[in-house]
Coordinates of C-alpha atoms and ligand atoms in Angstrom, one line a residue:
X271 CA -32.0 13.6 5.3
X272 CA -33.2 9.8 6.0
X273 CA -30.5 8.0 6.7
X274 CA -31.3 4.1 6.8
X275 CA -27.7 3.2 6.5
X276 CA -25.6 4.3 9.6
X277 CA -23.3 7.0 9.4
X278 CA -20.8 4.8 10.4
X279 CA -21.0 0.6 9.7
X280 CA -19.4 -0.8 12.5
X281 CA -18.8 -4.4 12.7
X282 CA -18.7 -5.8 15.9
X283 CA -15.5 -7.5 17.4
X284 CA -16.6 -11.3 16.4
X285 CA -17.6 -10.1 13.1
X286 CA -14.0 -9.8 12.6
X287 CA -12.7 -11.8 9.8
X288 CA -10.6 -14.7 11.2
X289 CA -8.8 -15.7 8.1
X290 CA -6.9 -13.7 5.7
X291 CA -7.8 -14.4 2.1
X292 CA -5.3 -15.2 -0.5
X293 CA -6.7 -13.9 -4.2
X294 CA -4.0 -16.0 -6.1
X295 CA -5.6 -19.2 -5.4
X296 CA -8.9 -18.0 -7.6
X297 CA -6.7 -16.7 -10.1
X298 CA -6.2 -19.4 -13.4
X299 CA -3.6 -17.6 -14.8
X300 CA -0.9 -16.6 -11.8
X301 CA 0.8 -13.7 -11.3
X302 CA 4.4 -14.3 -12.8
X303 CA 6.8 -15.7 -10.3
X304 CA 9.7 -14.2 -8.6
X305 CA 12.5 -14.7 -9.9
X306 CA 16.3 -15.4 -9.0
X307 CA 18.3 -12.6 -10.2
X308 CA 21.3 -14.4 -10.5
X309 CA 20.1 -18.0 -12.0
X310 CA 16.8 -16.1 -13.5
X311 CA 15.2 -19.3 -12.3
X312 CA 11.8 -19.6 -9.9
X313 CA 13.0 -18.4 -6.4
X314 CA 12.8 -21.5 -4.2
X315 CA 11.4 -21.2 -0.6
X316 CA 15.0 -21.6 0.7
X317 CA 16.7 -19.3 -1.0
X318 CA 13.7 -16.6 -0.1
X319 CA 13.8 -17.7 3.7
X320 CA 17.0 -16.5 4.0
X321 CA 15.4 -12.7 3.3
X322 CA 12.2 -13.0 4.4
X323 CA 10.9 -15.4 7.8
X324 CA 10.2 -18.6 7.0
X325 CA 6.6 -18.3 7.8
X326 CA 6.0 -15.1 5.4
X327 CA 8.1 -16.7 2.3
X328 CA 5.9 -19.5 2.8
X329 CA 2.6 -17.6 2.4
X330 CA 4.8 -15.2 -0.5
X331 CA 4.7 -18.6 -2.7
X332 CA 1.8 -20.0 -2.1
X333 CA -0.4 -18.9 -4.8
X334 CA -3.4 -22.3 -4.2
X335 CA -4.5 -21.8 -0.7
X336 CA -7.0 -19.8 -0.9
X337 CA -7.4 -18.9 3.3
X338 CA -4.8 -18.3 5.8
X339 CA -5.7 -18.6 9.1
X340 CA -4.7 -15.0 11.9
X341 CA -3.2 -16.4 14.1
X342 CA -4.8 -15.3 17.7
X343 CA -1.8 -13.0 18.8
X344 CA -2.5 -11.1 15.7
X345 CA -6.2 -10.5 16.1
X346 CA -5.7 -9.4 19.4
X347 CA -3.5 -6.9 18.4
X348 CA -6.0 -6.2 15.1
X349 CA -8.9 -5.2 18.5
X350 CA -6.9 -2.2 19.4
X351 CA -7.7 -0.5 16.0
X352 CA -10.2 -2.7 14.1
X353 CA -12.8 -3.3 12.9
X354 CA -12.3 -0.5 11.1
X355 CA -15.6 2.0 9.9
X356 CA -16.6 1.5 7.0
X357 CA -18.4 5.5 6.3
X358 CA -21.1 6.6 4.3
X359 CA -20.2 10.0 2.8
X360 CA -23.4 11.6 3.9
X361 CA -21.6 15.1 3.6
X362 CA -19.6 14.7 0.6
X363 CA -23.0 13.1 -1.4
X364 CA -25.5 16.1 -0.1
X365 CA -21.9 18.8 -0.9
X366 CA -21.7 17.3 -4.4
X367 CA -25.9 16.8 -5.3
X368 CA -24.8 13.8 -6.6
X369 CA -27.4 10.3 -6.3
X370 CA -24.2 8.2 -5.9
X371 CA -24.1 6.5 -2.7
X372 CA -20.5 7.2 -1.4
X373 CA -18.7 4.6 1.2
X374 CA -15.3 4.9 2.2
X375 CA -13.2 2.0 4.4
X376 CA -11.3 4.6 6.9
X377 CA -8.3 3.0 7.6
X378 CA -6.2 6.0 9.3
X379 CA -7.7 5.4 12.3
X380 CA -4.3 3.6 14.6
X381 CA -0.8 6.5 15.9
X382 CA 0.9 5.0 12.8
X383 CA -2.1 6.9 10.6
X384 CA -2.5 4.2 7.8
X385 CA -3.1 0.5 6.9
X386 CA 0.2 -0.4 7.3
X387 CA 0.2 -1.4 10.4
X388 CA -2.4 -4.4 9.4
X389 CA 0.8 -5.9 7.7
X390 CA 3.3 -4.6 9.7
X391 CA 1.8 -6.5 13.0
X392 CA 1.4 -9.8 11.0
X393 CA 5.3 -9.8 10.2
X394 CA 7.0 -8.7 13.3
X395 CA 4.5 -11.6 14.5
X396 CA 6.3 -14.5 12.1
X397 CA 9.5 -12.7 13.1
X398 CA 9.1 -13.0 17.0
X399 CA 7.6 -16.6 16.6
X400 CA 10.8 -18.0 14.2
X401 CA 13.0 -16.7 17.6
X402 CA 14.7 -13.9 15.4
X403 CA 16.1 -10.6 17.4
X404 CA 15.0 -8.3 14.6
X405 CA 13.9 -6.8 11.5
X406 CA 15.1 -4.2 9.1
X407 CA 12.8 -2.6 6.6
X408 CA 13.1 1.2 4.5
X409 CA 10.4 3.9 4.3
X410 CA 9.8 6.3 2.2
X411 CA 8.0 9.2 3.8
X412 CA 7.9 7.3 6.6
X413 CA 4.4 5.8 7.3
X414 CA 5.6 2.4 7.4
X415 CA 8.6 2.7 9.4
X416 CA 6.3 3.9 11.9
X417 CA 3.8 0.9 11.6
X418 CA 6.4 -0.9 12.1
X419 CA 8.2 0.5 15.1
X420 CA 5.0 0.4 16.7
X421 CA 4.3 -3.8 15.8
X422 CA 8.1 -4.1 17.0
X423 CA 8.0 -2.6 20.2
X424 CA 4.4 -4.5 21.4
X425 CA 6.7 -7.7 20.5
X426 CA 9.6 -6.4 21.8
X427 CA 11.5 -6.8 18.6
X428 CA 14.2 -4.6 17.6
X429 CA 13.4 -2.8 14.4
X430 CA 15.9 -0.5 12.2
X431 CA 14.8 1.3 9.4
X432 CA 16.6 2.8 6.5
X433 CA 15.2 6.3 5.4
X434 CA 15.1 7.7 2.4
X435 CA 17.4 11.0 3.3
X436 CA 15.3 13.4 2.3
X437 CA 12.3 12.5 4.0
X438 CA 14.6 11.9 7.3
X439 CA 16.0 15.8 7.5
X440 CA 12.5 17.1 6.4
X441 CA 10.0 14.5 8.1
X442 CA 11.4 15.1 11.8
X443 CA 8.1 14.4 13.1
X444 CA 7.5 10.9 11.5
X445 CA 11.3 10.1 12.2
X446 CA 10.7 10.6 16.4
X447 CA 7.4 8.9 16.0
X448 CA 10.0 6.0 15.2
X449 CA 12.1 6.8 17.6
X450 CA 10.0 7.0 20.2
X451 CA 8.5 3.5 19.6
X452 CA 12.0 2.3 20.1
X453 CA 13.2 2.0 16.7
X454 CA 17.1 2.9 15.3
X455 CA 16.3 4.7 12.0
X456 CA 19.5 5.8 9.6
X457 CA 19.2 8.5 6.9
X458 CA 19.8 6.5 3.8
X459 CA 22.2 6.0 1.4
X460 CA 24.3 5.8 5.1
X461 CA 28.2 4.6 5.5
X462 CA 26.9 2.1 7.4
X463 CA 26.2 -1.0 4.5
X464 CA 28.6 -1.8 1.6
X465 CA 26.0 -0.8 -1.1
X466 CA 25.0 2.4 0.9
X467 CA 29.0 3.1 0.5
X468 CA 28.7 2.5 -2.9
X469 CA 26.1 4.8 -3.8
X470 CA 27.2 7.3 -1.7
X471 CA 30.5 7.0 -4.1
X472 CA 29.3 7.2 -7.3
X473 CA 26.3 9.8 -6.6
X474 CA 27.7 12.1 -3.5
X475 CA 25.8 14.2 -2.0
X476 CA 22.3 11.9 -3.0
X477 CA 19.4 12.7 -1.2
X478 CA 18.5 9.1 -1.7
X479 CA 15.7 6.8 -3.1
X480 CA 13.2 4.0 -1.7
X481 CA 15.4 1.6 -4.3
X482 CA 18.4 2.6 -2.2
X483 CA 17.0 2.1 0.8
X484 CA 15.8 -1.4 0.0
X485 CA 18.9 -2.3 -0.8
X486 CA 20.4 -1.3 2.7
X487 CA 18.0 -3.0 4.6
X488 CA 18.0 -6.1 2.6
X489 CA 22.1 -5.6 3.3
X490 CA 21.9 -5.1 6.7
X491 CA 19.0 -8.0 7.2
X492 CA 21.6 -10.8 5.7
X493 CA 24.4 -9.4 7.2
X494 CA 23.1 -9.7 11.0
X495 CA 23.2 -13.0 12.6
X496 CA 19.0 -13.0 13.9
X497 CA 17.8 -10.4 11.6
X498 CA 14.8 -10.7 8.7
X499 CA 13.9 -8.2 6.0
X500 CA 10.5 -7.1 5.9
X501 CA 8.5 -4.9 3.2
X502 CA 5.7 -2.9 3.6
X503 CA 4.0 -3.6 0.2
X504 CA 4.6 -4.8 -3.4
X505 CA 4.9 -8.3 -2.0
X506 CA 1.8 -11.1 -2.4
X507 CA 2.2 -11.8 1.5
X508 CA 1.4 -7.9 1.8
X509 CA -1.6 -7.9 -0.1
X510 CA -2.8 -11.3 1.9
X511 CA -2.6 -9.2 5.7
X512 CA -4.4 -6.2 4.0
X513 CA -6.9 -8.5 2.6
X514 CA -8.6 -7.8 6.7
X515 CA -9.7 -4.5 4.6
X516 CA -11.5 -5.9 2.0
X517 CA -13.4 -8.4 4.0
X518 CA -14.4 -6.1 6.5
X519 CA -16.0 -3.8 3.7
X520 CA -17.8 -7.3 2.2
X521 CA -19.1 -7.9 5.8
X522 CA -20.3 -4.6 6.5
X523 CA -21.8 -3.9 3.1
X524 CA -23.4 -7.3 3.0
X525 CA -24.7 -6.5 6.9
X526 CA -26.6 -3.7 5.1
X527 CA -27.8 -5.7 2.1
X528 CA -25.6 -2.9 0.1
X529 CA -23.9 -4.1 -3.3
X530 CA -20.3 -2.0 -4.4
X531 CA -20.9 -0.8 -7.7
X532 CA -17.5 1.0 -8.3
X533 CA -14.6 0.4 -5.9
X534 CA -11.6 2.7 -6.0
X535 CA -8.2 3.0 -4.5
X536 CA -4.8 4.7 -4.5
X537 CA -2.4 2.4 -5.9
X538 CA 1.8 2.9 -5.2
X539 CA 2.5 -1.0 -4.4
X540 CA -0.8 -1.9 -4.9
X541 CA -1.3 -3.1 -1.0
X542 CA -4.0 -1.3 0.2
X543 CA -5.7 -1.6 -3.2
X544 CA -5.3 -5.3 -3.6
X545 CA -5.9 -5.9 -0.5
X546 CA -9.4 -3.7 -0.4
X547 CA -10.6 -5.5 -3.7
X548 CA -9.4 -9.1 -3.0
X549 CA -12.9 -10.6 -2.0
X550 CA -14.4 -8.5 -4.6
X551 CA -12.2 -9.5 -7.4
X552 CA -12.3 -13.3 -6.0
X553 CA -16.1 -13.1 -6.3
X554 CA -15.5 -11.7 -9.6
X555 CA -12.6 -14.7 -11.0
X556 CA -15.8 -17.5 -9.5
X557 CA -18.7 -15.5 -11.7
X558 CA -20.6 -14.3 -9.1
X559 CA -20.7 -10.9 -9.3
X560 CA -19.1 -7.8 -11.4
X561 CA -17.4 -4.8 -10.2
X562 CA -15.9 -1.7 -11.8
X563 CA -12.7 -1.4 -9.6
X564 CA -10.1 1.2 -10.4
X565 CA -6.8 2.0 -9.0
X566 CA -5.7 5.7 -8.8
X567 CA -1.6 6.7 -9.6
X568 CA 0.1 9.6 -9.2
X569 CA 0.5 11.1 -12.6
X570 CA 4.3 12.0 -11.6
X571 CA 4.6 8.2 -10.9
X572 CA 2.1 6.5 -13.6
X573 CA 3.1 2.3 -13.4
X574 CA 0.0 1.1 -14.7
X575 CA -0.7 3.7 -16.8
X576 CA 2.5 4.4 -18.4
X577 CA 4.5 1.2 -17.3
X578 CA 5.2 -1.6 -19.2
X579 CA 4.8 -5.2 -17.9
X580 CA 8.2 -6.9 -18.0
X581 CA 10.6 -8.2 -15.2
X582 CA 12.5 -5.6 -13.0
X583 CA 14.3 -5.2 -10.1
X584 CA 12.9 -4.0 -6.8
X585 CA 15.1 -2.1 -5.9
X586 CA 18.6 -0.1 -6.6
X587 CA 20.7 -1.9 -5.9
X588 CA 19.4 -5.3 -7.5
X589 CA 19.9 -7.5 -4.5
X590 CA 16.4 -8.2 -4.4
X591 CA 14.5 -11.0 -6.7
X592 CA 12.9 -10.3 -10.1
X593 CA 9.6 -9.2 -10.0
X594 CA 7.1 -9.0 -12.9
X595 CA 5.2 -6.2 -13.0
X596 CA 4.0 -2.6 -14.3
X597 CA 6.9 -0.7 -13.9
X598 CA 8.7 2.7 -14.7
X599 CA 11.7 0.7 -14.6
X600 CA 13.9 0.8 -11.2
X601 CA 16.1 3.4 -12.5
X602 CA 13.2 6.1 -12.8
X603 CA 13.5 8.7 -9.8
X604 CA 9.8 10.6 -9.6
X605 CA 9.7 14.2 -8.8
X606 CA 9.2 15.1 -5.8
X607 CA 5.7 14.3 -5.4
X608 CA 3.9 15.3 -1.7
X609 CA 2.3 11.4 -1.8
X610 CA 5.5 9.9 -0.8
X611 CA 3.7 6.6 -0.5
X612 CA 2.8 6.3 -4.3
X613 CA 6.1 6.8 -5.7
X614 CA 7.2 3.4 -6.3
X615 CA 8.5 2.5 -9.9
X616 CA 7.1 -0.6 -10.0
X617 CA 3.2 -2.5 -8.8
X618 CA 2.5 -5.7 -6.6
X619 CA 2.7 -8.4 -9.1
X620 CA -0.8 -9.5 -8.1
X621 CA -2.1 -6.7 -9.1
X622 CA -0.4 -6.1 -12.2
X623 CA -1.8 -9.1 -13.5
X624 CA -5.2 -8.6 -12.6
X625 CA -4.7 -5.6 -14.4
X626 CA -3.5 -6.8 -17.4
X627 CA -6.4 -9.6 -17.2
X628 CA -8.5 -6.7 -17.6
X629 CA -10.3 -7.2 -14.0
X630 CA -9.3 -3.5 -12.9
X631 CA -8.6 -0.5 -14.7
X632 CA -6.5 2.4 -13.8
X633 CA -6.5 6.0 -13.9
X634 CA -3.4 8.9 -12.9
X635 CA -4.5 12.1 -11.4
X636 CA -2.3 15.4 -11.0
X637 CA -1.3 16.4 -7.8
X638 CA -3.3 20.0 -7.6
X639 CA -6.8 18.3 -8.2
X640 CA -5.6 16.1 -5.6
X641 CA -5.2 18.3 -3.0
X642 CA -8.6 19.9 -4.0
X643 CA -10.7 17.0 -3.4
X644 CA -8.4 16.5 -0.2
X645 CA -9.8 20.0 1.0
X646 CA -13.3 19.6 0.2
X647 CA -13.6 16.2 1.9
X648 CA -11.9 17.3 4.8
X649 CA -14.3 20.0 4.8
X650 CA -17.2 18.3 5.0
X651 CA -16.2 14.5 6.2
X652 CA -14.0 16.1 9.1
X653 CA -11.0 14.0 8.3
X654 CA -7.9 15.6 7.3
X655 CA -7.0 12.9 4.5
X656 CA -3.5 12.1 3.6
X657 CA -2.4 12.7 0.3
X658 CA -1.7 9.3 -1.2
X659 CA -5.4 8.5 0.2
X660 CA -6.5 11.8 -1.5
X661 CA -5.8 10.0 -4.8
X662 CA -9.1 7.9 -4.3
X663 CA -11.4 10.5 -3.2
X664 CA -10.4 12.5 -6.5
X665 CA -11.6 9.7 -8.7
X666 CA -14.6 9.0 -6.5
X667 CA -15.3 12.2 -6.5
X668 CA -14.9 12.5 -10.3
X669 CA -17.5 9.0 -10.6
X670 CA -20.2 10.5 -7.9
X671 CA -20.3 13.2 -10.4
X672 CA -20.8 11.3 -13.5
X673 CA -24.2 10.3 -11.5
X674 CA -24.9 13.4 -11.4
X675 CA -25.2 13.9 -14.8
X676 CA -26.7 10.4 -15.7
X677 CA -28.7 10.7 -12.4
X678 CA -27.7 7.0 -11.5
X679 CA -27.6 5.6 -7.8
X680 CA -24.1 4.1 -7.8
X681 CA -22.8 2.4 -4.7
X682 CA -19.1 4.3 -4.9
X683 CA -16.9 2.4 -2.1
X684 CA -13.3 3.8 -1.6
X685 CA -10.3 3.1 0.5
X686 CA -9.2 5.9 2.5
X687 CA -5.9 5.0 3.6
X688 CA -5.0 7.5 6.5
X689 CA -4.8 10.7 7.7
X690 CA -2.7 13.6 6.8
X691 CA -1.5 15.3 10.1
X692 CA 2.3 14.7 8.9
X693 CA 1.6 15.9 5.6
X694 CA 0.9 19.5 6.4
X695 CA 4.4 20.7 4.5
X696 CA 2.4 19.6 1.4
X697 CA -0.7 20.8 2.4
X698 CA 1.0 24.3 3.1
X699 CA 2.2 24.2 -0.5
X700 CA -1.2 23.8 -1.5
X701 CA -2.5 26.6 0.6
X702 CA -0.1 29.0 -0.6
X703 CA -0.7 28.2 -4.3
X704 CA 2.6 26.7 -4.7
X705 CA 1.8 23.5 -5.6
X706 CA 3.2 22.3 -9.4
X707 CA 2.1 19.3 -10.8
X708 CA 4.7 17.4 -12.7
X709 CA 4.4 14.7 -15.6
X710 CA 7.0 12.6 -16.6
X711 CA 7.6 13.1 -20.2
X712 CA 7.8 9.7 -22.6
X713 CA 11.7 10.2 -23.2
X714 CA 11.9 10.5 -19.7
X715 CA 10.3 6.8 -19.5
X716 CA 11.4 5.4 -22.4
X717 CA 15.2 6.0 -20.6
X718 CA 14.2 4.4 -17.7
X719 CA 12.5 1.1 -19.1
X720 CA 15.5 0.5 -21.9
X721 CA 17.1 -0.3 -18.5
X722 CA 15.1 -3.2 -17.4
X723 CA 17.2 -6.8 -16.8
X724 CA 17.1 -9.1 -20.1
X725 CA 15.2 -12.4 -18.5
X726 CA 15.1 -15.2 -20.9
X727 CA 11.9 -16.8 -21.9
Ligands
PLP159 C1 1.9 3.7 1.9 C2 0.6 4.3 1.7 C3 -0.1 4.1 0.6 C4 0.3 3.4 -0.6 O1 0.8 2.1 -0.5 P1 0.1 0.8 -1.1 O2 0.9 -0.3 -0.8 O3 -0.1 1.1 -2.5 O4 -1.2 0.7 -0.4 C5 -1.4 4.7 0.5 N1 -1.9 5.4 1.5 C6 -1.2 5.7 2.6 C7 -1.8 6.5 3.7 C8 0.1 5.1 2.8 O5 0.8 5.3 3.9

């Protein structure tokens, strides 16, 4: 096979984008606000910076400027790992017959195992700086507690995570990664924060929720003299850090003269996948180019796709602000799905509107076929991909076939978020035919969305 373009697009390190880029600021109509939950009024900049660090509720409502400047500390740290490769799917195209040209942005390739740690670094950076002692943050299955253990402990930052129960008796692995990184993580709902207490009351025995767990950390963050809360997606100063994804497939692509037809992503906050389509979607807001860019969703946890757009809380325990967006409503508990990192009720406001706007469309996929196109890329790419990633190689997968059929040469470009090596409980499920997919029925989410606060106007 002639292979003109790399196996592997490497940028070189002073190819490395110096600025982070802020899609708001192209956007005419804004993503919605946050809101106040008690006053239902625009969340000011003070009343946020008492959550988040000043620096990171400054970016949060700043929907003009369109470029942020990395600060140096944070590009240094951004070496160890990045540039990132951005792959062309040699394998998967010749395994398939399809025309398509297949590109994926690997992003698995740091100990935490997934983009989070381009976020995580920036915040426990704006933490450090504003002299604070700490942070406090929840995870799900874990991948971003251990991002952020690891951007704690090169700043010497104390870091304690609330973790979903569930995931902390049958993620032991994840858990000492923590752990080992220097980080205090508590099973949660714990005794240890009034609301914890609460729930623990009123649902004993609760093997717990992300919801929950916000609410702890966002608790235990206010409570502390020194401490911040910080969030590993949903949020608009997410998406701007993992914006470094995104440019970094515009600069290798362009190095190559190599124009994205279809880009596609998993979506559960919408971080990586806003963050990997940011230039793109900016380009597209100016009118100077098109893209067909769709965002992938669990079909046990369908937002966009079975969502409705309205204001809702974050998280549980409603101490968090409002945020519009597609959501399942913060009440809806997903089944046990394997890709803990997409079961989020709600999606980054940013990226709800673009979808509403029409700029992206979205797609949900069931878990089996997910795990099929996991073992057939792992197969033949050699990367053991973890499930929430997974999501994006099914619906690539699905679009290099379509080419088959038509016979066009699509440019496919996908996100692949991480790797899978903690994952292999799923993957054993999977292997042993024991997998069951599981689809939320429309009683089911009409329950959960009658829930949703009343916000005026
Ligand atoms: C957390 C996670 C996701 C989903 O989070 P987003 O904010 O939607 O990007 C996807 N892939 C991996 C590997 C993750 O850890």
């Amino acid at each position: 096979m002639k292979q003109e373009i790399p196996y592997k697009i490497y940028l070189e390190e002073k190819e490395m984008p110096r600025q982070w880029y802020n899609v708001r600021a192209d956007m005419k109509k804004k993503p919605a606000p946050l809101l106040n939950p008690e006053t239902q009024k625009p969340i000011t900049l003070d009343e946020l910076s008492g959550v988040f660090c000043r620096e990171l509720a400054r970016q949060e409502l700043d929907d003009v400027t369109p470029y942020f400047d990395i600060p140096e500390e944070i590009r240094n740290f951004y070496k160890m790992y990045r540039p990132s490769p951005l792959v062309r799917a040699y394998c998967l195209e010749e395994k398939l017959g399809t025309p398509a040209h297949i590109y994926y942005k690997f992003e698995g390739n740091n100990t935490s195992g997934s983009h989070k740690l381009n976020s995580a670094i920036a915040q426990a950076f704006y933490a450090k700086k504003q002299g604070l002692k700490g942070v406090t943050t929840e995870t799900g299955a874990g991948q971003w507690g251990k991002a952020l253990s690891m951007a704690c402990a090169y700043l010497d930052l104390d870091c304690q995570v609330y973790m979903v129960k569930c995931s902390y008796e049958q993620k032991p692995f994840r858990r000492e990664v923590m752990r080992t990184y220097g980080a205090k993580v508590t099973p949660s709902p714990s005794m240890e924060t009034e609301v914890g207490r609460r729930i623990n009351a009123e649902f004993p025995g609760t093997s717990g929720s992300l919801g929950c767990a916000i609410s702890e950390a966002v608790e235990a963050a206010v409570s502390q003299e020194g401490y911040r809360y910080v969030l590993g997606s949903v949020l608009a100063q997410v998406l701007l850090h993992q914006s470094v994804i995104g440019l970094e497939t515009k600069a290798a692509l362009d190095k190559y003269s190599v124009k994205a037809d279809t880009i596609i992503g998993c979506a559960g906050g919408g971080s990586n996948l806003g963050g990997l389509i940011s230039p793109f979607v900016g380009q597209m807001l100016r009118g100077e180019a098109s893209y067909d860019i769709i965002a992938v969703e669990p079909a046990s946890c369908p937002s966009l796709t079975r969502g409705v757009y309205a204001y809702d809380f974050c998280d549980t325990g409603k101490v968090c602000p409002l945020a519009k967006m597609y959501t399942l409503g913060s009440g809806f508990i997903p089944s046990a799905s394997h890709a803990g990192g997409l079961r989020y009720h709600g999606m980054s406001s940013t990226v709800s509107e673009l979808y509403d706007q029409g700029l992206l469309t979205a797609r949900s996929v069931e878990q089996t076929e997910v795990f099929k196109a996991a073992q057939m890329f792992a197969k033949v790419e050699g990367i053991l991909p973890a499930p929430e990633s997974s999501h994006a190689i099914k619906v690539a997968i699905d679009e290099a076939m379509k080419c088959r059929e038509t016979g066009e040469e699509k440019n496919i470009v996908f996100g692949l978020t991480g790797t899978g090596y903690f994952d292999m409980v799923a993957y054993q499920r999977f292997n042993d035919g024991e997998m069951q997919d599981y689809i939320p029925t429309d009683e089911e989410l009409k329950k959960a969305v009658s829930q949703l606060p009343k916000v005026e106007g």
